[in-house]
């Protein structure tokens, strides 16, 4: 009999450190086992032999989990890195790499449409000289390198990805293509399926757990070689990974906001590092982080400056709503207050010419505030520090916690006034456009209208077949979609994005406008018309508009980097945020004070923390969310290691945190609300 050995095992439980178990089995790092934990049995990941033998009464490993293959060493090291860097228990990180359901070979045919359709093969076009140059440069590198492909919308970045994928498959290697959830449309999957047919597996939130599990096994067992998906696709373990592509690398949705708060772009670069393979980051508006890394020489920069088809990028026009208001009114035509005469005329012209127009507003519903016309009282969510949004005629909804109630006509505060809607939402735009353009078909795309894959497919079908003339929507229509007949895109109110309490607000606005300008005129047509973009605003001089109008990415970046540098904000410095929350307001406030006191003490105790800056504590911009009172504290520093060890010391054993209160650590936070 082999003597029992000690093993370090990361169990599937919120425990920071691995536990020690006994086993006579010969285990390997990266193997899944069943272990007893308290009164139950749970899964654990074997980390390696344990060196400390002091503990007595150790429990034994029950058995090796036969349902999953052993993890490869690069993948195992990557999970360990995620756990250390994001300070999240390894057992919970590892859990993400397991399929949602048991493996099953079911004969039941799903009623849903195919996730990846089988399409006739489509061949690669002759590449443009810019595309060729970019590919030659990328292919001249071997092993792990990160390439930033900065190319204007329609410059043929996707074609570059397809070419690199082809090479990877020829070398009998597999690949991951990451796409932001919102851009992961059936249109995009089709484009890959046309080139690689049955080699594609997909992974995203619109798939059922069964579909996801099947696609997971297709990759793990090597039946498919290309995994295309949203950020969680990274967690599907691939044996022989040769290429990782992150499209739209600047997208904030790559950052996961709960549990393991990882950034999929950064995690992808690290996965490439452990697998020693190429990583391609692509965008028309790279994040300042990636741009900075390219300038430092950590990433290789490749630029595509012209569009493949049309002569140029669409013209961007800014309409000053203050001037529009001052113009004499045309009494024949009464326009709603959100629509300028200039934009109205442009829409009419595009529709008359048989093309399509899209209007974008980053706000769902009928109105963002319902206010009393006598005392000004507005209706707030009882669980959150947020106004309720009006949907249809009388339905109030909280967009944060999904609380619903019916609108009452009379004000509950003064009992005299009437409640009336103020502000705008996509639903209201749709309603008013229908009246303004009778005989034209208006369709809306937002989270209320489009809740699953079928809804999205129907929407795309209606636009592609010309059933729809006018589209109204939120982010959904500003990103990822690609329609040949779309010639005009309007941003109804740019000001919604200005003045957000976030140092990245300018970057977001700039990206949004450039992405929007990328929608029209992507296709070759006889007119050679690159399309038009119209932006309505009360602040035409705003910094985010200045550069976006001229598609001047580098100008924007240089100006923004100067400002970030002065304040040591990322990418020049690094941030960690601590969110303190409790169901009791006083407890939350006291805990915030305790945390900041601990932080100040640490800083004065250790010289390596001298240069760290502690900002706050302050009430979070949304002071109450889902019945939790919220405070936050930001720690800013130049290098990651000092910040990381600072947080470890600060949090300690966490026993000092009152029950029912929480401190949530977010490394490299993106959303500060
Ligand atoms: P991006 O990803 O940069 O927005 P795409 O790869 O989608 O650009 O290319 C824009 C359009 O041009 C697509 O319709 C694509 O099929 C087409 N295209 C790309 N490269 C070429 C090429 N070399 N020759 C002809 N058409 C191309
Ligand atoms: Zn709410």
XYZ file of C-alpha atoms and ligand atoms in Angstrom:
701
model
C 0.000 0.000 0.000
C 1.215 3.486 -0.855
C 1.501 5.637 2.277
C -0.955 8.495 2.460
C 0.394 11.802 1.265
C -0.646 15.361 1.971
C -2.155 17.394 -0.856
C -3.081 21.034 -1.297
C -6.547 21.276 -2.757
C -8.563 24.327 -3.822
C -12.121 23.462 -2.873
C -15.239 24.830 -4.453
C -16.110 27.172 -1.581
C -15.451 30.803 -0.692
C -12.222 29.951 1.148
C -9.168 32.028 0.279
C -6.440 29.464 0.969
C -6.286 25.880 -0.315
C -7.011 23.101 2.207
C -4.821 20.116 3.011
C -6.170 16.587 2.473
C -4.714 13.108 2.698
C -4.687 10.632 -0.143
C -2.929 7.443 -1.159
C -3.890 8.056 -4.768
C -1.185 9.452 -6.964
C -2.574 12.870 -7.807
C -1.386 15.497 -10.253
C -1.747 19.273 -10.224
C -4.768 20.233 -12.306
C -6.756 17.097 -11.496
C -10.362 17.284 -10.252
C -11.222 15.336 -7.100
C -14.143 14.923 -4.723
C -13.396 15.880 -1.133
C -15.416 16.086 2.073
C -16.008 19.633 3.306
C -17.932 20.060 6.534
C -20.888 17.733 6.218
C -20.998 17.690 2.436
C -18.849 16.523 -0.416
C -17.487 19.019 -2.877
C -15.220 19.310 -5.884
C -11.641 20.341 -5.527
C -8.721 21.082 -7.785
C -5.419 19.449 -6.881
C -2.658 22.050 -6.592
C 0.215 19.799 -5.548
C 1.778 18.024 -2.576
C 1.473 19.885 0.725
C 4.680 20.475 2.639
C 3.295 21.173 6.081
C 2.438 18.160 8.181
C 1.526 19.802 11.440
C -2.244 19.461 11.206
C -3.903 16.396 12.607
C -7.255 14.828 11.846
C -7.004 15.660 8.182
C -9.725 14.321 5.946
C -9.044 12.137 2.920
C -9.760 12.733 -0.743
C -12.799 10.615 -1.668
C -11.940 9.945 -5.308
C -10.774 11.386 -8.609
C -13.611 12.992 -10.581
C -13.862 10.869 -13.707
C -16.170 13.173 -15.643
C -13.573 15.715 -16.732
C -10.217 15.404 -18.399
C -7.114 16.497 -16.564
C -6.290 20.158 -17.016
C -3.287 21.158 -19.119
C -0.456 22.883 -17.262
C -0.763 26.243 -19.104
C -4.472 26.387 -18.332
C -3.888 25.378 -14.721
C -1.261 28.114 -14.338
C -3.640 30.633 -15.882
C -6.405 29.827 -13.349
C -3.873 30.236 -10.561
C -2.814 33.599 -11.959
C -6.461 34.772 -12.130
C -7.009 33.790 -8.519
C -3.891 35.605 -7.297
C -4.237 38.718 -9.406
C -7.941 39.287 -8.804
C -7.738 37.996 -5.214
C -10.550 35.524 -5.615
C -10.588 31.944 -4.225
C -8.981 29.518 -6.674
C -11.672 26.898 -6.111
C -14.304 29.347 -7.331
C -12.166 30.476 -10.276
C -11.611 26.852 -11.320
C -15.337 26.168 -11.139
C -15.811 28.537 -14.096
C -13.892 26.129 -16.308
C -16.434 23.339 -15.847
C -19.426 22.884 -18.152
C -22.857 23.969 -16.890
C -24.461 20.519 -17.111
C -23.505 16.853 -17.170
C -22.237 15.459 -20.440
C -25.105 13.869 -22.292
C -25.677 12.658 -25.781
C -29.311 13.451 -26.318
C -31.172 12.657 -29.485
C -33.827 15.202 -28.761
C -33.819 17.792 -31.528
C -33.975 21.321 -30.217
C -36.744 23.522 -31.525
C -34.421 26.477 -31.430
C -32.481 27.508 -34.482
C -28.920 26.313 -34.839
C -26.400 28.320 -32.842
C -23.913 27.924 -35.665
C -25.643 27.488 -39.019
C -24.135 25.228 -41.673
C -23.503 27.506 -44.601
C -22.009 27.216 -48.023
C -18.298 27.872 -47.981
C -17.241 31.377 -48.735
C -13.714 32.138 -49.916
C -11.263 34.762 -48.780
C -11.120 37.896 -50.920
C -7.900 39.263 -52.355
C -6.400 41.228 -49.466
C -5.749 44.946 -49.585
C -2.159 46.103 -49.277
C -2.807 47.334 -45.727
C -4.234 43.952 -44.751
C -1.291 42.132 -46.343
C 1.252 44.260 -44.554
C -0.467 43.767 -41.199
C -0.648 39.984 -41.677
C 2.964 39.702 -42.778
C 4.084 41.602 -39.713
C 2.004 39.496 -37.334
C 3.113 36.243 -38.930
C 6.774 37.206 -38.646
C 6.517 36.678 -34.872
C 6.586 33.266 -33.244
C 5.487 32.295 -29.759
C 3.766 34.644 -27.355
C 3.283 38.172 -28.653
C 0.398 40.594 -28.265
C -0.605 42.563 -31.354
C -2.862 45.597 -31.273
C -4.662 45.992 -34.599
C -5.989 49.538 -34.745
C -8.143 49.818 -37.852
C -11.013 52.146 -38.684
C -14.437 50.491 -38.912
C -14.752 48.641 -42.199
C -10.984 48.485 -42.733
C -11.054 44.696 -42.866
C -9.944 43.665 -39.386
C -12.307 40.692 -39.348
C -10.765 39.497 -42.607
C -7.393 39.579 -40.852
C -8.755 37.439 -38.026
C -10.150 34.946 -40.555
C -6.800 34.692 -42.297
C -4.942 34.078 -39.027
C -7.509 31.471 -37.993
C -6.968 29.630 -41.250
C -3.249 29.467 -40.591
C -3.857 28.237 -37.045
C -6.115 25.414 -38.259
C -3.545 24.402 -40.885
C -1.052 23.959 -38.072
C -3.536 21.686 -36.292
C -4.002 24.155 -33.498
C -7.155 25.580 -31.980
C -8.246 29.166 -31.353
C -10.473 31.427 -29.277
C -12.274 34.455 -30.705
C -13.673 36.790 -28.060
C -16.376 39.240 -28.997
C -18.339 41.489 -26.617
C -21.723 40.014 -25.769
C -23.561 42.814 -27.517
C -21.640 42.382 -30.767
C -22.013 38.611 -30.741
C -24.835 38.674 -33.215
C -25.973 35.867 -35.478
C -24.556 38.008 -38.313
C -21.065 37.746 -36.904
C -21.268 34.013 -36.171
C -22.520 33.448 -39.717
C -19.526 35.228 -41.108
C -17.175 32.844 -39.319
C -19.367 29.841 -40.089
C -19.243 30.661 -43.801
C -15.476 30.395 -43.740
C -14.956 27.543 -41.285
C -18.315 25.737 -41.203
C -18.294 22.799 -38.833
C -15.140 23.859 -37.030
C -16.908 26.578 -35.036
C -18.298 26.288 -31.522
C -20.005 29.183 -29.764
C -20.437 30.277 -26.161
C -22.594 33.172 -24.997
C -25.495 34.098 -22.759
C -28.199 33.644 -25.402
C -27.479 29.908 -25.539
C -29.220 27.407 -23.272
C -27.090 25.579 -20.649
C -27.497 22.414 -22.745
C -26.256 24.137 -25.910
C -23.336 25.608 -24.003
C -22.411 22.249 -22.497
C -22.481 20.544 -25.894
C -20.311 23.219 -27.473
C -17.942 23.037 -24.504
C -17.403 19.304 -25.069
C -17.038 19.793 -28.823
C -14.018 21.973 -28.116
C -12.597 19.956 -25.212
C -12.804 16.700 -27.176
C -11.395 18.311 -30.307
C -14.419 17.982 -32.613
C -14.364 21.749 -33.131
C -11.317 23.967 -33.199
C -12.556 27.539 -33.010
C -14.398 28.781 -29.935
C -16.182 32.044 -30.600
C -17.850 33.637 -27.649
C -18.251 36.284 -25.005
C -15.687 36.656 -22.210
C -16.506 33.346 -20.480
C -15.360 31.458 -23.621
C -11.828 31.865 -22.241
C -12.678 29.335 -19.556
C -13.197 26.467 -21.972
C -9.921 24.537 -21.657
C -8.242 23.943 -25.017
C -5.390 21.508 -25.445
C -3.435 22.968 -28.278
C -4.241 26.638 -28.290
C -2.509 28.533 -31.086
C -4.292 31.877 -31.305
C -6.475 34.181 -29.206
C -8.357 37.066 -30.816
C -10.095 39.778 -28.803
C -12.299 41.864 -31.087
C -13.454 45.326 -29.942
C -10.855 45.057 -27.199
C -11.865 48.458 -25.750
C -15.383 47.289 -24.822
C -16.152 47.838 -21.123
C -18.352 44.735 -21.124
C -15.175 42.629 -21.153
C -14.914 43.423 -17.479
C -16.959 41.126 -15.269
C -18.559 43.079 -12.462
C -19.456 40.427 -9.981
C -17.740 37.449 -8.373
C -14.422 37.054 -10.199
C -13.979 40.633 -11.419
C -11.656 39.813 -14.289
C -11.049 41.766 -17.457
C -11.331 39.320 -20.347
C -8.842 41.237 -22.508
C -6.156 41.158 -19.842
C -7.005 37.556 -18.984
C -6.715 36.669 -22.697
C -3.221 38.162 -22.881
C -2.188 36.102 -19.854
C -3.720 32.933 -21.310
C -1.646 33.572 -24.453
C 1.411 33.993 -22.259
C 0.952 30.609 -20.554
C 0.153 28.857 -23.844
C 2.964 30.705 -25.638
C 0.676 31.707 -28.508
C -0.179 34.883 -30.401
C -2.806 37.270 -29.023
C -4.548 39.723 -31.350
C -6.431 42.713 -29.910
C -8.509 44.592 -32.466
C -10.434 47.863 -32.333
C -11.257 51.069 -34.175
C -10.872 52.870 -30.839
C -8.359 50.966 -28.706
C -8.563 51.382 -24.949
C -6.064 53.820 -23.505
C -4.549 50.884 -21.620
C -3.758 48.960 -24.802
C -2.620 52.047 -26.671
C -0.238 52.834 -23.820
C 1.104 49.267 -23.847
C 1.696 49.546 -27.588
C 3.560 52.826 -27.099
C 5.690 51.186 -24.386
C 6.528 48.378 -26.829
C 4.736 45.676 -24.826
C 2.273 45.188 -27.684
C 3.023 45.445 -31.419
C 0.920 48.127 -33.098
C -0.531 47.629 -36.601
C -2.738 50.260 -38.215
C -5.305 50.079 -41.010
C -6.192 53.598 -42.005
C -8.643 53.194 -44.863
C -11.912 51.419 -45.401
C -11.991 48.492 -47.829
C -15.010 49.670 -49.812
C -16.170 53.236 -49.625
C -14.110 56.252 -50.441
C -14.073 57.513 -46.886
C -15.603 57.583 -43.449
C -19.026 59.109 -42.983
C -19.320 62.805 -42.464
C -20.090 63.651 -38.833
C -22.261 66.697 -38.207
C -22.960 68.220 -34.823
C -26.285 69.978 -34.301
C -26.399 72.602 -31.579
C -29.786 72.143 -29.930
C -29.591 75.618 -28.336
C -29.471 77.238 -31.773
C -32.223 74.981 -33.070
C -34.484 76.115 -30.233
C -33.882 79.762 -31.161
C -34.851 79.213 -34.815
C -38.291 80.424 -35.912
C -40.842 77.609 -35.856
C -42.385 76.207 -38.992
C -46.058 76.074 -38.070
C -46.899 73.516 -40.718
C -44.647 71.046 -38.973
C -44.646 70.549 -35.236
C -41.639 68.512 -34.194
C -41.126 66.900 -30.780
C -38.625 68.801 -28.658
C -35.902 66.137 -29.039
C -35.851 66.343 -32.838
C -34.147 69.212 -34.663
C -35.401 70.364 -38.038
C -32.021 69.485 -39.594
C -32.138 65.885 -38.382
C -35.792 65.600 -39.398
C -34.936 66.774 -42.937
C -32.056 64.340 -43.218
C -34.200 61.406 -42.085
C -36.907 62.349 -44.611
C -34.375 62.509 -47.435
C -32.779 59.144 -46.619
C -36.198 57.458 -46.368
C -37.367 59.074 -49.624
C -34.284 57.703 -51.347
C -35.232 54.213 -50.194
C -32.535 53.840 -47.556
C -32.688 53.283 -43.791
C -31.947 55.540 -40.826
C -31.202 54.657 -37.196
C -31.616 56.817 -34.104
C -29.662 56.047 -31.026
C -30.502 57.010 -27.436
C -28.871 55.468 -24.434
C -32.025 55.296 -22.375
C -34.855 52.826 -22.438
C -38.502 53.459 -21.708
C -40.874 56.391 -22.143
C -39.364 58.866 -19.701
C -36.488 58.761 -17.292
C -38.236 60.716 -14.549
C -41.861 61.010 -13.547
C -42.329 64.262 -11.697
C -45.120 66.058 -9.884
C -46.090 69.184 -11.824
C -46.850 71.011 -8.593
C -44.201 70.128 -5.987
C -41.515 68.517 -8.164
C -41.582 65.237 -6.254
C -40.197 62.348 -8.318
C -40.723 58.634 -7.906
C -37.714 56.700 -6.673
C -37.095 53.003 -6.368
C -37.690 51.858 -2.759
C -34.585 49.625 -2.990
C -32.206 51.911 -4.886
C -31.182 55.518 -4.955
C -32.463 55.835 -8.537
C -35.538 57.274 -10.231
C -38.008 54.833 -11.694
C -38.389 54.828 -15.486
C -41.784 54.954 -17.152
C -42.592 52.184 -19.644
C -45.729 52.217 -21.820
C -48.380 54.435 -20.217
C -48.338 53.567 -16.560
C -45.662 51.048 -15.790
C -42.733 52.189 -13.601
C -39.548 50.115 -13.555
C -36.189 50.288 -11.768
C -33.453 49.539 -14.308
C -31.119 48.368 -11.552
C -33.163 45.919 -9.462
C -36.192 45.381 -11.709
C -38.666 46.691 -9.122
C -42.063 47.395 -10.775
C -45.057 49.486 -9.796
C -48.013 51.192 -11.407
C -48.014 54.926 -11.912
C -50.605 56.753 -9.805
C -51.981 59.940 -11.280
C -51.781 62.070 -8.157
C -48.638 63.005 -6.305
C -48.194 61.036 -3.107
C -46.171 63.863 -1.534
C -48.289 67.026 -1.964
C -51.572 65.250 -2.866
C -52.389 68.167 -5.203
C -50.224 67.887 -8.310
C -50.345 65.393 -11.128
C -47.479 63.088 -11.983
C -46.165 63.638 -15.489
C -43.310 62.196 -17.519
C -40.160 64.263 -18.082
C -37.300 63.314 -20.358
C -36.899 60.788 -23.051
C -36.607 57.074 -23.660
C -36.394 54.837 -26.727
C -40.030 53.815 -26.391
C -41.134 57.435 -26.631
C -38.921 58.029 -29.685
C -40.485 55.063 -31.408
C -43.989 56.309 -30.680
C -43.312 59.833 -31.938
C -41.429 58.700 -35.042
C -44.407 56.565 -36.036
C -46.560 59.691 -35.989
C -43.993 61.804 -37.845
C -43.387 59.295 -40.624
C -46.723 57.644 -41.308
C -46.467 54.783 -43.772
C -42.891 54.002 -42.710
C -42.041 51.043 -40.502
C -40.306 51.947 -37.257
C -38.740 49.210 -35.155
C -37.064 49.363 -31.797
C -34.045 47.479 -30.477
C -33.367 47.634 -26.761
C -33.371 45.245 -23.839
C -37.141 45.488 -23.469
C -37.791 44.485 -27.055
C -34.926 42.058 -27.603
C -34.560 39.489 -24.899
C -33.337 36.396 -26.677
C -31.686 35.112 -29.800
C -34.945 34.749 -31.728
C -35.890 38.390 -31.054
C -32.497 39.506 -32.307
C -32.686 37.276 -35.376
C -36.135 38.643 -36.221
C -34.912 42.186 -35.796
C -31.934 41.611 -38.089
C -34.141 39.863 -40.617
C -36.585 42.795 -40.703
C -33.788 45.261 -41.276
C -31.935 43.173 -43.851
C -35.018 42.464 -45.919
C -35.995 46.121 -45.891
C -39.166 45.533 -43.854
C -38.037 48.278 -41.508
C -37.259 51.852 -42.529
C -36.380 53.482 -39.252
C -34.571 51.865 -36.352
C -34.597 53.182 -32.822
C -32.452 51.743 -30.106
C -29.916 51.787 -27.320
C -26.311 50.536 -27.521
C -27.534 47.482 -29.385
C -27.825 49.347 -32.656
C -24.683 51.398 -32.167
C -22.497 48.333 -32.058
C -21.816 45.261 -34.053
C -24.708 45.372 -36.471
C -23.993 45.674 -40.141
C -26.722 46.720 -42.602
C -26.112 47.596 -46.261
C -29.041 50.007 -46.614
C -28.324 51.998 -43.486
C -27.185 55.462 -44.583
C -27.920 57.717 -41.619
C -27.231 57.342 -37.925
C -28.360 59.947 -35.418
C -27.338 60.323 -31.791
C -30.410 61.946 -30.273
C -28.815 63.453 -27.177
C -25.050 63.165 -26.788
C -25.212 64.987 -23.443
C -26.455 61.880 -21.610
C -22.893 60.573 -21.565
C -21.234 63.832 -20.502
C -20.548 64.583 -16.832
C -20.737 61.015 -15.621
C -18.828 60.657 -12.355
C -16.155 58.506 -13.987
C -12.718 59.494 -15.248
C -13.318 57.298 -18.295
C -16.463 59.193 -19.367
C -14.666 61.053 -22.180
C -13.176 57.840 -23.500
C -16.601 56.153 -23.519
C -18.243 59.048 -25.343
C -15.510 59.173 -27.923
C -15.715 55.415 -28.524
C -19.470 55.504 -28.811
C -19.468 58.228 -31.439
C -16.747 56.552 -33.487
C -18.517 53.167 -33.272
C -21.761 54.801 -34.366
C -20.022 56.453 -37.283
C -18.875 52.999 -38.257
C -22.419 51.711 -38.799
C -23.452 53.370 -42.059
C -21.791 52.924 -45.411
C -19.757 49.795 -44.688
C -20.798 48.238 -47.934
C -19.924 48.651 -51.533
C -22.765 50.221 -53.468
C -23.116 52.224 -56.645
C -23.598 55.504 -54.857
C -20.191 55.356 -53.150
C -22.011 57.218 -50.395
C -20.226 56.601 -47.081
C -23.305 57.596 -45.085
C -23.882 60.313 -42.549
C -23.737 60.685 -38.803
C -25.638 63.384 -36.946
C -25.073 64.237 -33.289
C -27.550 66.407 -31.397
C -26.228 68.147 -28.307
C -26.516 71.157 -26.012
C -22.708 71.164 -25.616
C -21.156 71.206 -29.083
C -17.764 72.267 -27.685
C -17.501 69.236 -25.426
C -14.060 67.585 -25.409
C -15.381 64.146 -26.470
C -16.978 65.605 -29.610
C -14.046 67.683 -30.784
C -11.914 64.741 -31.902
C -14.713 62.308 -32.721
C -16.056 64.592 -35.451
C -12.788 64.255 -37.328
C -12.343 60.556 -36.521
C -9.138 61.715 -34.869
C -8.268 58.848 -32.548
C -4.646 59.780 -32.004
C -5.504 63.402 -31.245
C -8.034 62.257 -28.683
C -5.683 59.767 -27.081
C -2.825 62.220 -26.739
C -5.045 64.808 -25.095
C -6.675 62.288 -22.799
C -3.368 60.671 -21.808
C -1.968 64.033 -20.747
C -4.909 64.512 -18.418
C -4.695 60.979 -17.037
C -0.968 61.346 -16.460
C -1.386 64.520 -14.444
C -3.781 62.688 -12.111
C -1.966 59.349 -12.244
C -5.104 57.643 -13.492
C -4.847 54.441 -15.565
C -3.051 53.689 -17.830
C -0.399 55.827 -16.103
C -1.245 54.560 -12.632
C -3.250 51.627 -11.346
C -6.393 51.530 -9.266
C -8.029 49.187 -6.836
C -11.485 49.956 -5.552
C -13.015 48.789 -2.308
C -16.788 48.882 -2.163
C -18.200 48.815 1.300
C -21.819 47.784 1.628
C -24.315 47.005 4.314
C -28.107 46.888 4.670
C -27.730 49.462 7.466
C -26.686 53.007 6.618
C -24.737 53.711 9.833
C -22.918 50.368 9.715
C -21.871 51.058 6.129
C -20.586 54.502 7.043
C -18.700 53.294 10.128
C -17.160 50.421 8.213
C -16.002 52.838 5.503
C -14.248 54.897 8.187
C -12.653 51.764 9.678
C -11.354 50.675 6.260
C -9.830 54.037 5.506
C -8.238 54.143 8.984
C -6.689 50.709 8.439
C -5.425 51.883 5.053
C -3.849 55.040 6.485
C -2.175 53.035 9.254
C -0.683 50.567 6.787
C 0.584 53.384 4.628
C 2.417 55.035 7.509
C 3.743 51.696 8.812
C 5.440 50.400 5.648
C 7.716 52.480 3.465
C 6.838 50.524 0.288
C 3.315 51.954 0.517
C 4.391 55.547 0.984
C 3.557 56.557 -2.579
C 0.075 55.012 -2.610
C -2.819 57.431 -2.603
C -5.993 56.727 -0.684
C -9.072 58.455 -2.088
C -12.191 58.563 0.038
C -14.080 57.020 1.698
C -17.043 58.570 -0.052
C -20.616 57.654 -0.647
C -20.837 55.758 -3.949
C -22.513 57.689 -6.822
C -25.440 55.309 -6.416
C -25.639 55.506 -2.642
C -28.186 52.728 -2.248
C -28.616 49.762 -4.546
C -30.796 46.698 -4.007
C -31.264 47.725 -0.366
C -27.546 47.965 0.303
C -25.999 51.259 1.417
C -22.771 51.811 -0.453
C -19.477 53.610 0.165
C -16.237 53.329 -1.699
C -12.548 53.859 -1.312
C -10.028 54.002 -4.132
C -6.371 53.118 -3.817
C -4.126 54.546 -6.508
C -0.526 53.650 -7.145
C 2.102 53.271 -9.834
C 2.782 49.567 -9.804
C 0.619 46.523 -9.375
C 2.738 44.537 -6.867
C 2.691 47.200 -4.131
C -1.046 47.722 -4.574
C -1.728 43.996 -4.519
C 0.188 43.329 -1.322
C -1.342 46.432 0.257
C -4.849 45.093 -0.305
C -3.912 41.642 1.005
C -2.649 43.201 4.238
C -5.578 45.570 4.454
C -8.171 42.825 4.138
C -6.261 40.423 6.401
C -8.427 37.577 7.705
C -11.572 39.685 7.148
C -12.782 38.758 10.642
C -12.997 42.465 11.485
C -15.826 42.960 8.960
C -19.253 42.974 10.672
C -21.691 40.238 9.676
C -24.099 41.201 6.880
C -21.617 43.850 5.704
C -19.252 43.265 2.819
C -16.128 44.741 1.329
C -15.803 44.011 -2.341
C -12.330 44.315 -3.817
C -12.125 45.249 -7.478
C -8.682 45.167 -9.090
C -8.437 47.506 -12.113
C -12.067 48.630 -11.705
C -13.866 49.909 -14.790
C -17.227 50.964 -13.423
C -17.060 53.301 -10.489
C -20.731 53.882 -9.792
P -13.791 45.632 -39.782
O -13.779 44.328 -39.041
O -12.474 46.350 -39.725
O -14.936 46.538 -39.428
P -14.526 43.984 -42.017
O -13.526 42.895 -41.969
O -15.901 43.708 -41.496
O -13.953 45.291 -41.334
O -14.616 44.492 -43.528
C -15.596 45.399 -43.990
C -16.270 44.833 -45.233
O -15.310 44.670 -46.275
C -16.883 43.467 -45.029
O -18.080 43.418 -45.768
C -15.843 42.515 -45.607
O -16.428 41.331 -46.077
C -15.228 43.312 -46.716
N -13.811 43.037 -46.956
C -12.824 42.950 -46.035
N -11.622 42.770 -46.645
C -11.860 42.732 -47.965
C -11.024 42.594 -49.131
N -9.714 42.446 -49.005
N -11.626 42.629 -50.335
C -12.952 42.791 -50.451
N -13.790 42.937 -49.410
C -13.264 42.906 -48.186
Zn -34.196 49.470 -7.740
